[in-house]
Coordinates of C-alpha atoms and ligand atoms in Angstrom, one line a residue:
M386 CA 109.6 113.0 105.9
C387 CA 107.3 116.0 106.0
G388 CA 105.2 117.3 103.1
I389 CA 104.9 121.0 102.2
V390 CA 102.3 122.6 100.0
G391 CA 101.3 126.2 99.4
Y392 CA 99.0 128.0 97.0
I393 CA 98.3 131.6 96.0
G394 CA 95.8 132.5 93.3
Q395 CA 92.0 132.7 92.7
R396 CA 90.8 129.3 93.8
E397 CA 89.5 128.4 97.2
V398 CA 92.8 127.5 98.8
V399 CA 91.8 124.7 101.2
P400 CA 90.8 122.0 98.6
V401 CA 94.0 122.8 96.7
L402 CA 96.1 122.3 99.9
I403 CA 94.3 119.0 100.8
S404 CA 94.7 117.5 97.3
G405 CA 98.4 118.5 97.4
L406 CA 98.9 116.9 100.8
E407 CA 97.1 113.7 99.6
S408 CA 99.7 113.5 96.8
L409 CA 102.5 113.7 99.3
A410 CA 101.0 111.2 101.8
Y411 CA 103.3 108.5 100.5
R412 CA 106.2 110.4 102.2
G413 CA 105.0 109.1 105.5
Y414 CA 103.5 111.3 108.2
D415 CA 101.8 111.3 111.6
S416 CA 99.9 114.6 111.7
A417 CA 98.7 117.3 109.3
G418 CA 97.5 120.9 109.2
V419 CA 96.5 123.9 107.0
V420 CA 96.5 127.6 107.5
V421 CA 94.9 130.4 105.5
V422 CA 95.1 134.2 106.0
R423 CA 91.7 135.8 106.0
D424 CA 90.9 139.5 106.8
G425 CA 94.3 139.9 108.3
E426 CA 93.9 136.9 110.6
L427 CA 95.7 133.6 110.6
E428 CA 93.3 130.7 110.6
A429 CA 94.8 127.2 111.1
V430 CA 93.4 123.7 111.6
K431 CA 95.5 120.8 112.6
A432 CA 94.9 117.1 113.4
E433 CA 97.0 114.1 114.5
G434 CA 96.9 111.0 112.4
K435 CA 95.9 110.6 108.8
L436 CA 94.6 113.3 106.4
E437 CA 91.1 112.0 106.8
R438 CA 91.1 113.3 110.4
L439 CA 92.1 116.7 109.2
V440 CA 89.4 116.7 106.5
E441 CA 86.8 115.7 109.0
T442 CA 87.9 118.5 111.4
L443 CA 87.8 121.0 108.6
K444 CA 84.1 120.2 107.9
G445 CA 83.4 121.9 111.2
E446 CA 85.3 125.0 110.2
S447 CA 84.7 127.7 107.6
L448 CA 88.3 128.1 106.4
V449 CA 88.1 130.3 103.3
G450 CA 90.8 132.2 101.5
T451 CA 92.8 132.3 98.3
Y452 CA 96.2 131.6 99.8
G453 CA 97.7 129.5 102.4
L454 CA 99.9 126.5 103.4
G455 CA 99.5 122.8 104.2
H456 CA 101.8 120.3 105.9
T457 CA 102.1 116.6 106.7
R458 CA 104.5 116.0 109.6
W459 CA 106.9 113.1 110.0
A460 CA 108.0 113.7 113.6
T461 CA 111.6 114.3 114.3
H462 CA 111.5 116.6 117.4
G463 CA 108.4 116.2 119.6
E464 CA 106.0 113.3 119.6
P465 CA 103.2 113.0 117.0
S466 CA 100.4 115.2 118.3
E467 CA 98.1 118.0 117.3
R468 CA 100.2 120.3 119.6
N469 CA 103.3 119.5 117.6
A470 CA 101.6 119.5 114.2
H471 CA 102.3 122.2 111.7
P472 CA 101.5 125.0 110.8
V473 CA 103.3 126.4 113.9
M474 CA 102.6 130.0 115.0
D475 CA 105.0 132.4 116.6
S476 CA 104.0 133.5 120.1
K477 CA 102.8 136.9 118.9
G478 CA 100.4 135.3 116.4
R479 CA 101.9 137.2 113.5
L480 CA 103.0 134.4 111.3
A481 CA 102.4 130.7 110.6
L482 CA 105.2 128.4 109.4
I483 CA 105.5 124.9 108.0
H484 CA 108.9 123.1 107.9
N485 CA 110.6 120.0 106.6
G486 CA 114.1 119.1 108.0
I487 CA 116.1 119.4 111.2
I488 CA 117.3 122.7 112.8
E489 CA 120.5 121.5 114.5
N490 CA 121.0 124.6 116.7
F491 CA 117.4 124.9 117.8
L492 CA 118.2 124.5 121.5
P493 CA 120.5 127.5 121.9
L494 CA 118.3 129.6 119.7
K495 CA 115.2 128.6 121.8
K496 CA 117.0 129.5 125.0
R497 CA 117.9 132.9 123.7
L498 CA 114.4 133.5 122.4
I499 CA 112.9 132.6 125.8
D500 CA 115.3 135.0 127.4
E501 CA 114.0 137.6 125.0
G502 CA 110.4 136.9 126.1
W503 CA 109.2 134.6 123.4
E504 CA 106.9 131.8 124.4
F505 CA 106.8 128.2 123.3
T506 CA 103.9 125.8 123.3
S507 CA 105.3 122.8 121.3
D508 CA 108.4 120.6 121.5
T509 CA 109.3 121.3 117.9
D510 CA 112.4 122.8 116.4
T511 CA 110.0 124.5 113.9
E512 CA 108.6 126.8 116.6
V513 CA 112.0 128.2 117.1
V514 CA 112.1 129.2 113.4
A515 CA 108.7 130.8 113.7
N516 CA 109.7 132.9 116.7
L517 CA 113.1 133.7 115.2
I518 CA 111.6 135.1 112.0
S519 CA 109.0 137.0 114.0
S520 CA 111.7 138.5 116.2
H521 CA 113.1 140.1 113.0
L522 CA 109.7 141.0 111.6
K523 CA 109.2 144.7 111.1
G524 CA 106.9 144.5 108.1
D525 CA 108.9 142.8 105.5
L526 CA 108.5 139.0 105.8
R527 CA 111.1 138.2 103.2
A528 CA 113.7 140.4 105.0
A529 CA 112.9 138.9 108.4
T530 CA 113.2 135.4 106.9
Q531 CA 116.6 136.3 105.4
Q532 CA 117.9 137.5 108.7
A533 CA 116.6 134.3 110.4
M534 CA 118.3 132.1 107.8
A535 CA 121.7 133.6 108.7
E536 CA 121.2 132.2 112.3
L537 CA 119.9 128.7 111.4
E538 CA 122.1 125.6 111.2
G539 CA 120.8 122.3 109.8
M540 CA 118.7 121.2 106.9
Y541 CA 115.3 122.8 106.2
A542 CA 112.7 123.6 103.7
F543 CA 110.1 126.0 105.2
A544 CA 107.3 128.4 104.2
A545 CA 105.6 131.1 106.1
V546 CA 102.5 133.4 105.8
S547 CA 102.0 136.5 107.9
T548 CA 99.4 139.0 109.0
V549 CA 102.0 141.7 109.1
S550 CA 103.0 141.9 105.5
G551 CA 99.8 143.5 104.4
Q552 CA 99.6 141.8 101.1
A553 CA 99.0 138.2 100.0
E554 CA 102.4 136.5 100.0
I555 CA 104.1 133.3 100.9
V556 CA 107.8 133.3 101.8
A557 CA 109.8 130.1 101.5
A558 CA 113.4 129.0 101.8
R559 CA 115.4 125.8 101.4
K560 CA 118.7 124.3 102.5
G561 CA 118.6 120.6 101.8
P562 CA 115.1 119.2 101.4
P563 CA 113.6 120.2 98.1
L564 CA 111.1 122.9 97.3
V565 CA 109.4 123.2 93.9
I566 CA 107.4 126.1 92.6
G567 CA 104.4 125.3 90.3
L568 CA 103.8 127.9 87.6
G569 CA 100.1 128.1 86.8
D570 CA 98.1 130.8 84.9
D571 CA 97.9 133.6 87.5
E572 CA 98.2 131.1 90.2
F573 CA 101.3 129.6 91.9
F574 CA 102.0 126.5 93.9
L575 CA 104.7 125.5 96.4
A576 CA 105.5 121.9 97.2
S577 CA 108.1 119.4 98.5
D578 CA 107.6 117.3 95.4
P579 CA 106.3 117.9 91.8
A580 CA 103.6 115.2 92.4
A581 CA 101.7 117.6 94.5
V582 CA 101.3 120.2 91.7
L583 CA 100.9 117.9 88.7
A584 CA 97.1 118.1 88.8
Y585 CA 97.3 121.8 88.3
T586 CA 100.5 122.5 86.2
K587 CA 103.4 120.7 84.6
R588 CA 105.6 123.8 84.6
V589 CA 107.8 124.0 87.6
L590 CA 111.0 125.4 88.9
F591 CA 113.2 124.1 91.6
L592 CA 114.7 126.3 94.3
E593 CA 118.4 125.9 94.9
N594 CA 120.0 125.5 98.3
M595 CA 119.8 128.7 100.3
D596 CA 117.3 130.2 97.9
L597 CA 114.7 132.5 99.4
C598 CA 111.5 132.9 97.5
R599 CA 108.6 135.3 97.8
L600 CA 105.5 134.1 96.1
T601 CA 102.6 136.5 95.2
D602 CA 99.9 136.3 92.7
A603 CA 102.3 137.9 90.3
G604 CA 104.6 134.9 90.6
P605 CA 107.9 134.0 92.3
E606 CA 110.8 136.3 93.2
I607 CA 113.9 134.5 94.2
W608 CA 117.1 135.6 96.0
D609 CA 120.2 133.5 96.3
E610 CA 122.4 132.9 99.4
N611 CA 124.1 136.3 98.8
G612 CA 120.8 138.1 98.8
E613 CA 121.0 138.7 95.0
P614 CA 117.9 138.4 92.9
V615 CA 118.2 135.2 90.7
E616 CA 116.2 133.4 88.1
R617 CA 115.7 129.6 88.3
P618 CA 114.9 127.8 85.0
A619 CA 111.4 126.5 84.6
V620 CA 111.2 122.8 83.5
R621 CA 108.2 121.1 82.0
L622 CA 107.5 117.8 83.6
T623 CA 106.6 115.0 81.3
W624 CA 104.7 113.3 84.0
D625 CA 101.0 112.9 83.5
P626 CA 98.8 113.6 86.5
I627 CA 97.1 110.2 85.9
Q628 CA 100.5 108.6 86.3
A629 CA 100.6 110.0 89.8
E630 CA 97.3 108.4 90.5
K631 CA 96.7 104.7 91.2
G632 CA 95.2 104.0 87.9
G633 CA 92.8 101.4 89.2
F634 CA 95.5 99.4 91.1
K635 CA 95.0 98.7 94.8
H636 CA 98.3 100.2 95.7
F637 CA 100.8 102.5 94.0
M638 CA 103.4 99.8 94.5
L639 CA 101.5 97.2 92.4
K640 CA 100.9 99.9 89.7
E641 CA 104.6 100.7 89.6
I642 CA 105.6 97.0 89.4
H643 CA 103.3 96.8 86.4
E644 CA 104.8 99.9 84.9
Q645 CA 108.3 98.5 84.8
S646 CA 108.2 97.1 81.3
Q647 CA 107.3 100.5 79.9
A648 CA 109.7 102.4 82.3
I649 CA 112.6 100.2 81.1
Q650 CA 111.7 100.9 77.5
D651 CA 111.4 104.6 78.3
T652 CA 114.8 104.6 79.9
F653 CA 116.7 103.3 76.9
A654 CA 114.5 104.9 74.2
G655 CA 116.4 107.4 72.2
R656 CA 119.7 106.4 73.7
V657 CA 120.5 103.3 71.6
D658 CA 121.1 103.1 67.8
F659 CA 120.3 99.5 67.1
E660 CA 121.6 99.9 63.5
L661 CA 125.0 101.4 64.4
N662 CA 125.3 99.5 67.7
T663 CA 126.0 102.8 69.5
V664 CA 124.8 104.4 72.8
G665 CA 124.4 108.1 73.6
F666 CA 122.7 110.4 76.0
D667 CA 121.0 113.7 75.2
D668 CA 121.9 115.2 78.6
F669 CA 125.3 113.7 79.3
A670 CA 128.5 113.1 77.3
L671 CA 132.1 112.0 77.8
T672 CA 134.7 112.5 75.1
P673 CA 136.9 109.5 74.4
E674 CA 139.7 111.3 76.3
E675 CA 137.5 111.9 79.3
A676 CA 136.3 108.3 79.2
T677 CA 139.8 107.0 78.9
Q678 CA 141.0 109.1 81.9
I679 CA 138.5 107.3 84.2
Q680 CA 140.7 104.9 86.3
R681 CA 138.1 104.0 88.9
V682 CA 134.4 104.3 89.6
Q683 CA 132.9 104.8 93.0
I684 CA 129.2 104.2 93.3
L685 CA 127.5 105.9 96.2
A686 CA 123.9 105.1 97.2
C687 CA 121.5 103.9 99.9
G688 CA 119.0 101.1 100.2
T689 CA 117.6 99.8 97.0
S690 CA 119.8 102.2 95.1
W691 CA 122.8 100.7 96.7
H692 CA 121.7 97.3 95.5
S693 CA 121.5 98.6 91.9
G694 CA 125.0 99.9 92.5
L695 CA 126.2 96.4 93.3
V696 CA 124.7 95.2 90.0
G697 CA 126.2 98.1 88.2
K698 CA 129.7 97.0 89.4
F699 CA 129.3 93.8 87.4
M700 CA 128.1 95.7 84.3
I701 CA 130.8 98.3 84.3
E702 CA 133.7 96.0 85.2
E703 CA 132.6 93.5 82.5
L704 CA 131.8 95.9 79.7
A705 CA 134.1 98.8 80.3
R706 CA 136.9 97.0 82.2
I707 CA 137.1 99.7 84.9
P708 CA 137.3 98.8 88.6
V709 CA 134.2 99.7 90.6
E710 CA 133.7 100.2 94.3
V711 CA 130.2 100.5 95.8
D712 CA 129.6 102.3 99.1
Y713 CA 126.7 103.1 101.3
G714 CA 126.4 106.9 101.3
S715 CA 126.2 106.8 105.1
E716 CA 129.4 104.8 105.4
Y717 CA 131.5 106.6 102.7
R718 CA 131.2 110.0 104.2
Y719 CA 132.6 108.9 107.5
R720 CA 135.7 107.1 106.3
D721 CA 138.6 108.9 104.6
P722 CA 138.1 107.5 101.1
V723 CA 141.0 107.5 98.6
V724 CA 139.7 109.5 95.6
G725 CA 141.8 111.9 93.6
E726 CA 142.2 112.3 89.8
G727 CA 140.7 109.7 87.5
V728 CA 137.8 108.8 89.8
L729 CA 134.2 109.0 88.6
A730 CA 131.7 109.0 91.5
I731 CA 128.2 107.9 90.6
G732 CA 125.4 108.9 93.0
I733 CA 122.4 106.7 92.4
S734 CA 119.2 108.1 93.9
Q735 CA 115.6 107.8 92.8
S736 CA 114.6 111.0 94.7
G737 CA 117.9 112.8 94.2
E738 CA 117.4 114.1 97.8
T739 CA 118.8 111.4 100.0
A740 CA 120.9 113.2 102.6
D741 CA 123.5 110.4 103.0
T742 CA 124.0 110.0 99.3
L743 CA 124.3 113.7 98.7
S744 CA 126.8 114.1 101.5
A745 CA 128.9 111.2 100.1
M746 CA 128.8 112.8 96.7
E747 CA 130.0 116.0 98.2
A748 CA 132.8 114.2 100.0
A749 CA 133.9 112.5 96.7
S750 CA 133.8 115.7 94.8
D751 CA 135.8 117.5 97.5
R752 CA 138.5 114.8 97.0
G753 CA 138.7 115.3 93.3
A754 CA 136.1 113.0 91.8
K755 CA 133.9 113.9 88.9
L756 CA 130.2 113.4 89.8
L757 CA 127.6 111.6 87.7
A758 CA 124.0 111.3 89.1
I759 CA 121.7 108.5 88.1
C760 CA 118.4 109.9 89.2
N761 CA 114.6 109.9 88.6
V762 CA 113.6 113.4 89.5
P763 CA 114.5 116.3 87.2
G764 CA 116.0 119.2 89.0
S765 CA 116.6 117.4 92.3
Q766 CA 119.6 118.2 94.4
A767 CA 121.7 115.3 93.2
T768 CA 121.2 116.4 89.6
R769 CA 122.2 120.0 90.4
V770 CA 125.5 119.1 92.2
S771 CA 126.7 116.7 89.6
D772 CA 128.8 117.2 86.5
G773 CA 126.5 115.0 84.5
V774 CA 123.1 113.3 84.9
I775 CA 121.6 110.1 83.4
Y776 CA 117.9 110.2 84.2
T777 CA 115.9 107.1 84.7
H778 CA 112.6 107.7 83.0
A779 CA 110.4 105.8 85.5
G780 CA 107.9 108.6 86.1
P781 CA 106.8 109.4 89.6
E782 CA 107.4 106.5 92.0
I783 CA 104.9 107.0 94.8
G784 CA 105.1 103.7 96.7
V785 CA 107.8 103.9 99.4
A786 CA 109.2 100.6 98.3
S787 CA 111.3 101.2 95.3
T788 CA 110.5 99.0 92.3
K789 CA 110.5 100.7 88.8
A790 CA 113.2 103.0 90.1
F791 CA 115.4 100.0 90.8
T792 CA 114.9 98.3 87.4
T793 CA 115.3 101.6 85.5
Q794 CA 118.5 102.3 87.5
L795 CA 119.8 98.9 86.3
T796 CA 118.8 99.8 82.8
A797 CA 120.6 103.2 83.1
L798 CA 123.7 101.5 84.6
Y799 CA 123.8 99.0 81.7
L800 CA 123.5 101.8 79.2
F801 CA 126.3 103.7 80.9
A802 CA 128.6 100.7 81.0
L803 CA 128.0 100.2 77.3
Y804 CA 128.6 103.9 76.7
L805 CA 131.9 103.8 78.7
R806 CA 132.9 100.7 76.6
Q807 CA 132.2 102.6 73.4
Q808 CA 134.0 105.8 74.4
R809 CA 137.0 103.8 75.5
G810 CA 137.3 102.4 72.0
M811 CA 135.7 99.0 72.4
A812 CA 132.9 97.9 70.1
I813 CA 129.4 97.2 71.4
E814 CA 128.5 93.7 70.0
S815 CA 125.0 93.6 68.6
E816 CA 123.8 90.9 71.1
L817 CA 124.6 93.3 74.0
L818 CA 121.9 95.6 72.5
S819 CA 119.4 93.0 71.2
V820 CA 119.1 91.5 74.7
L821 CA 118.3 95.0 76.0
A822 CA 115.7 95.5 73.3
G823 CA 114.1 92.2 74.5
L824 CA 114.1 93.2 78.2
P825 CA 110.7 95.0 78.3
H826 CA 109.0 92.0 76.8
A827 CA 110.8 89.6 79.2
V828 CA 109.6 91.7 82.2
A829 CA 106.1 91.9 80.8
E830 CA 106.0 88.1 80.4
I831 CA 106.7 87.6 84.1
M832 CA 103.6 89.7 85.0
E833 CA 101.6 86.8 83.5
S834 CA 102.6 84.7 86.6
E835 CA 101.1 87.3 89.0
A836 CA 98.3 85.1 90.1
E837 CA 100.6 82.1 90.9
L838 CA 102.8 84.4 93.0
E839 CA 99.8 85.8 94.8
E840 CA 98.8 82.2 95.7
M841 CA 102.3 81.3 96.7
A842 CA 102.4 84.4 98.9
R843 CA 99.2 83.2 100.6
R844 CA 100.9 80.0 101.6
Y845 CA 104.0 81.7 103.1
S846 CA 102.5 84.9 104.5
R847 CA 102.3 83.6 108.1
L848 CA 106.0 82.8 108.3
E849 CA 108.2 85.3 110.1
D850 CA 111.7 84.5 108.7
F851 CA 113.1 84.2 105.2
L852 CA 116.6 83.8 103.8
Y853 CA 117.3 85.0 100.2
L854 CA 120.3 83.5 98.5
G855 CA 122.0 84.6 95.3
R856 CA 125.5 84.3 93.7
G857 CA 127.5 86.7 91.7
I858 CA 125.3 89.3 90.0
N859 CA 122.3 87.8 91.7
Y860 CA 123.6 88.4 95.2
P861 CA 122.4 92.0 95.1
I862 CA 119.0 90.7 93.9
A863 CA 118.8 88.4 97.0
L864 CA 119.5 91.5 99.1
E865 CA 116.8 93.5 97.2
G866 CA 114.2 90.7 97.4
A867 CA 114.8 90.5 101.2
L868 CA 114.6 94.3 101.6
K869 CA 111.3 94.4 99.7
L870 CA 109.8 91.7 101.9
K871 CA 110.9 93.2 105.2
E872 CA 110.1 96.8 104.5
I873 CA 106.5 96.3 103.4
S874 CA 105.4 93.1 105.2
Y875 CA 107.5 93.6 108.4
S876 CA 108.5 89.9 108.4
H877 CA 112.2 89.4 108.8
A878 CA 114.2 88.6 105.7
E879 CA 117.9 88.7 104.9
G880 CA 119.8 88.4 101.7
Y881 CA 123.0 86.4 101.7
P882 CA 125.6 85.2 99.2
A883 CA 124.7 81.6 98.5
G884 CA 128.2 80.5 99.0
E885 CA 128.2 82.0 102.5
M886 CA 125.2 79.9 103.8
K887 CA 127.4 77.1 105.1
H888 CA 129.4 79.7 107.1
G889 CA 126.6 80.5 109.4
P890 CA 123.0 80.9 108.2
I891 CA 122.6 77.2 107.5
A892 CA 122.2 76.8 111.3
L893 CA 118.8 78.5 110.9
I894 CA 117.3 76.2 108.4
D895 CA 114.1 74.4 109.3
E896 CA 110.6 74.0 107.8
D897 CA 109.5 77.4 109.1
F898 CA 112.5 79.3 107.6
P899 CA 112.0 79.3 103.8
V900 CA 114.9 79.9 101.5
V901 CA 114.4 81.9 98.3
A902 CA 117.2 80.8 96.0
I903 CA 118.0 82.6 92.7
A904 CA 119.2 79.9 90.3
T905 CA 119.6 81.5 86.9
G906 CA 122.3 81.8 84.3
S907 CA 125.1 79.5 83.6
R908 CA 128.2 80.5 85.6
V909 CA 127.0 79.6 89.1
F910 CA 123.8 77.7 88.5
D911 CA 125.2 74.3 89.6
K912 CA 126.7 75.9 92.8
V913 CA 123.3 77.4 93.7
C914 CA 121.7 74.0 93.1
S915 CA 124.1 72.5 95.6
N916 CA 123.1 75.1 98.1
M917 CA 119.5 74.2 97.5
Q918 CA 120.3 70.6 98.2
E919 CA 122.0 71.5 101.4
V920 CA 118.8 73.2 102.5
K921 CA 116.6 70.3 101.5
A922 CA 118.9 67.9 103.3
R923 CA 118.0 69.8 106.5
D924 CA 114.3 69.7 106.1
G925 CA 114.3 73.3 104.8
V926 CA 111.9 74.8 102.3
V927 CA 113.2 76.1 99.0
I928 CA 111.5 78.6 96.7
A929 CA 113.6 78.7 93.5
V930 CA 113.7 81.5 90.9
T931 CA 115.0 79.9 87.7
D932 CA 115.3 80.3 83.9
R933 CA 115.5 76.5 83.6
P934 CA 112.6 74.1 83.0
A935 CA 110.8 73.5 86.3
E936 CA 111.4 69.8 86.2
E937 CA 115.2 70.3 86.4
L938 CA 114.7 71.6 90.0
A939 CA 111.8 69.4 91.0
E940 CA 114.0 67.3 93.4
I941 CA 115.6 70.3 95.2
A942 CA 112.9 73.0 95.2
D943 CA 109.4 73.0 96.9
E944 CA 108.4 75.9 94.7
V945 CA 109.7 77.0 91.3
I946 CA 109.2 80.5 89.9
Q947 CA 110.2 80.4 86.2
V948 CA 111.5 83.6 84.6
P949 CA 112.5 84.2 81.0
R950 CA 116.2 83.8 80.1
S951 CA 118.1 87.1 79.5
S952 CA 121.8 87.8 79.4
D953 CA 123.9 87.3 82.6
L954 CA 124.2 91.1 83.0
L955 CA 120.5 91.8 82.5
Q956 CA 119.1 88.7 84.2
P957 CA 118.9 90.6 87.5
V958 CA 116.3 92.9 86.1
V959 CA 114.2 89.9 85.2
N960 CA 114.8 88.0 88.5
V961 CA 113.8 90.8 90.8
I962 CA 110.2 91.1 89.4
P963 CA 108.8 87.9 91.0
L964 CA 110.5 88.9 94.3
Q965 CA 108.8 92.3 94.2
L966 CA 105.4 90.6 93.5
F967 CA 106.0 88.0 96.2
A968 CA 106.8 90.7 98.8
Y969 CA 103.8 92.8 97.7
F970 CA 101.3 89.9 98.0
V971 CA 102.7 88.8 101.4
A972 CA 102.4 92.3 102.7
V973 CA 98.8 92.6 101.4
R974 CA 97.9 89.3 103.1
R975 CA 99.5 90.6 106.3
G976 CA 97.4 93.7 106.1
A977 CA 100.4 96.0 106.0
D978 CA 100.2 99.6 104.7
V979 CA 101.9 98.7 101.5
D980 CA 102.4 102.2 100.0
Q981 CA 103.3 103.8 103.3
P982 CA 105.0 101.2 105.5
R983 CA 105.4 102.1 109.2
N984 CA 108.5 104.2 110.1
L985 CA 109.6 104.6 106.5
A986 CA 109.7 107.6 104.2
K987 CA 110.0 107.7 100.4
S988 CA 113.1 109.8 100.5
V989 CA 115.3 110.2 103.6
T990 CA 116.3 113.8 103.4
V991 CA 117.6 113.9 106.9
E992 CA 120.6 112.0 108.2
Ligands
AGP1396 C1 113.8 100.9 99.0 O1 112.6 100.3 98.7 C2 113.5 102.1 100.0 N1 112.6 103.0 99.5 C3 114.9 102.8 100.3 O2 115.8 101.8 100.6 C4 115.4 103.7 99.2 O3 115.9 102.9 98.1 C5 116.6 104.5 99.8 O4 116.1 105.3 100.8 C6 117.3 105.4 98.7 O5 116.4 106.3 98.2 P1 116.8 107.2 96.9 O6 117.0 106.2 95.8 O7 115.7 108.1 96.7 O8 118.2 107.8 97.2

């Protein structure tokens, strides 16, 4: 997904743009470019490939100026190339535009503009926006942009600079993909994601859908979808710029795996009274009446966040005794779900910008559900459309593969299940909280086996197929372990309910098809052991994750990964850690681009 940065102030603009784009590189891209306005002229430099290519190209140019735009492109319309890279100019050379999203009606607009004499040099939908704005441009860039927005269909976040407006200004608009304004001292920033401005300011504001913003060195002016001037609240990010750097780790993903113990701690800090055995949130509340009125919960999410929803189902049903359904966002919105009164829809999203999840949340809300977001990014779209928000305090997650977002989502879901229990008049037993208090330590303890997991990954890194098995609350962890491996190492892996193996996958078992079996807890431990025996009886290879002494599994496992014992409901948080590390080290051995795996984006803001 594309990255947008803009700057206006006193600094030399190009270094600011490049550093912002480097912070957004994790979003995935295939070309990049910058534009500055100098002496009434637009000066743009673009390059296909990684940012290093753009930086190299810029060395031969003397791009100077104090305001401009930068962009990393993740191709949707038009192949990756310098020709299709942004910034894109209108055919009269009066404005430059950068864009994230998809213009759904770009073809009829392009045909009309061609008939009006506008020319096109790229295959992008973005160039249609540039020519469309220019076709309305009489001198006021904001007014021209407002007129163009009325004709655009689809999802977009874009920004433009122009030679016509006569003064230093950036005009930006959003409908779908996020845009954040960084509020510095007499300098202002525009970006797709707060990570790109953290090095300069922690004070930001988020544009709402259909907001139009004019940014000058006096600050932002914002108009809403009705063209009325509007203020958006500034928030102060608690993220530290260092957090958004690698902190000495080889990859963001490894840094974020190591951060999980602290992130889990940060997610329940201040929300649990271990004396009174109570749970509460500073930014979300349900009265006992509201909690009692909830008859059903529908969890809506994608990818790893959907896996956390599957775990949350166990937590909420066991602790609050409310039935829970879990749906992929992309599936929910295309069936006619039964919702109505008494349904609480929970949108789980690290980014808060996943288009499929947002659309599903909207569909649930349209059918009468109350909306709760479990999200990691303050001010993101999911948090703004919801009736309540429970933030995971994971800090910025830069690696495309979700790790600390996942374990803090599980922590937040556990807290929410306890809160529902409490508000529906059931006591929270102290052991339900003491096991939570011990979770950060249990997670930190597993990190001590990092070297063993790296060595194990070396032994298995050449194999192409893996099966991950789990039962009950560990089935979602089998799915998550498989997703981690496939998305960063490109080897095939699938998660399966252990009980289902004999209904098909057992046909695949041989010595080159390792089976990762999650054998923890008490309820289904013996059943999973039987599955492991079935694998061994067919010359299969078993890698077991267990909270039992290794010798107990010596006969039925080739490898044993020991994890600390937690409670049945929190054991998934513990069990996923070694699977994250295993996937990471396999990917490193296979030379994959761990933080920016091919074809993937950190947040899928398009459908
Ligand atoms: C998981 O490692 C992937 N990054 C992906 O499946 C991700 O979980 C999914 O796209 C949902 O993203 P969200 O949590 O930001 O909504």
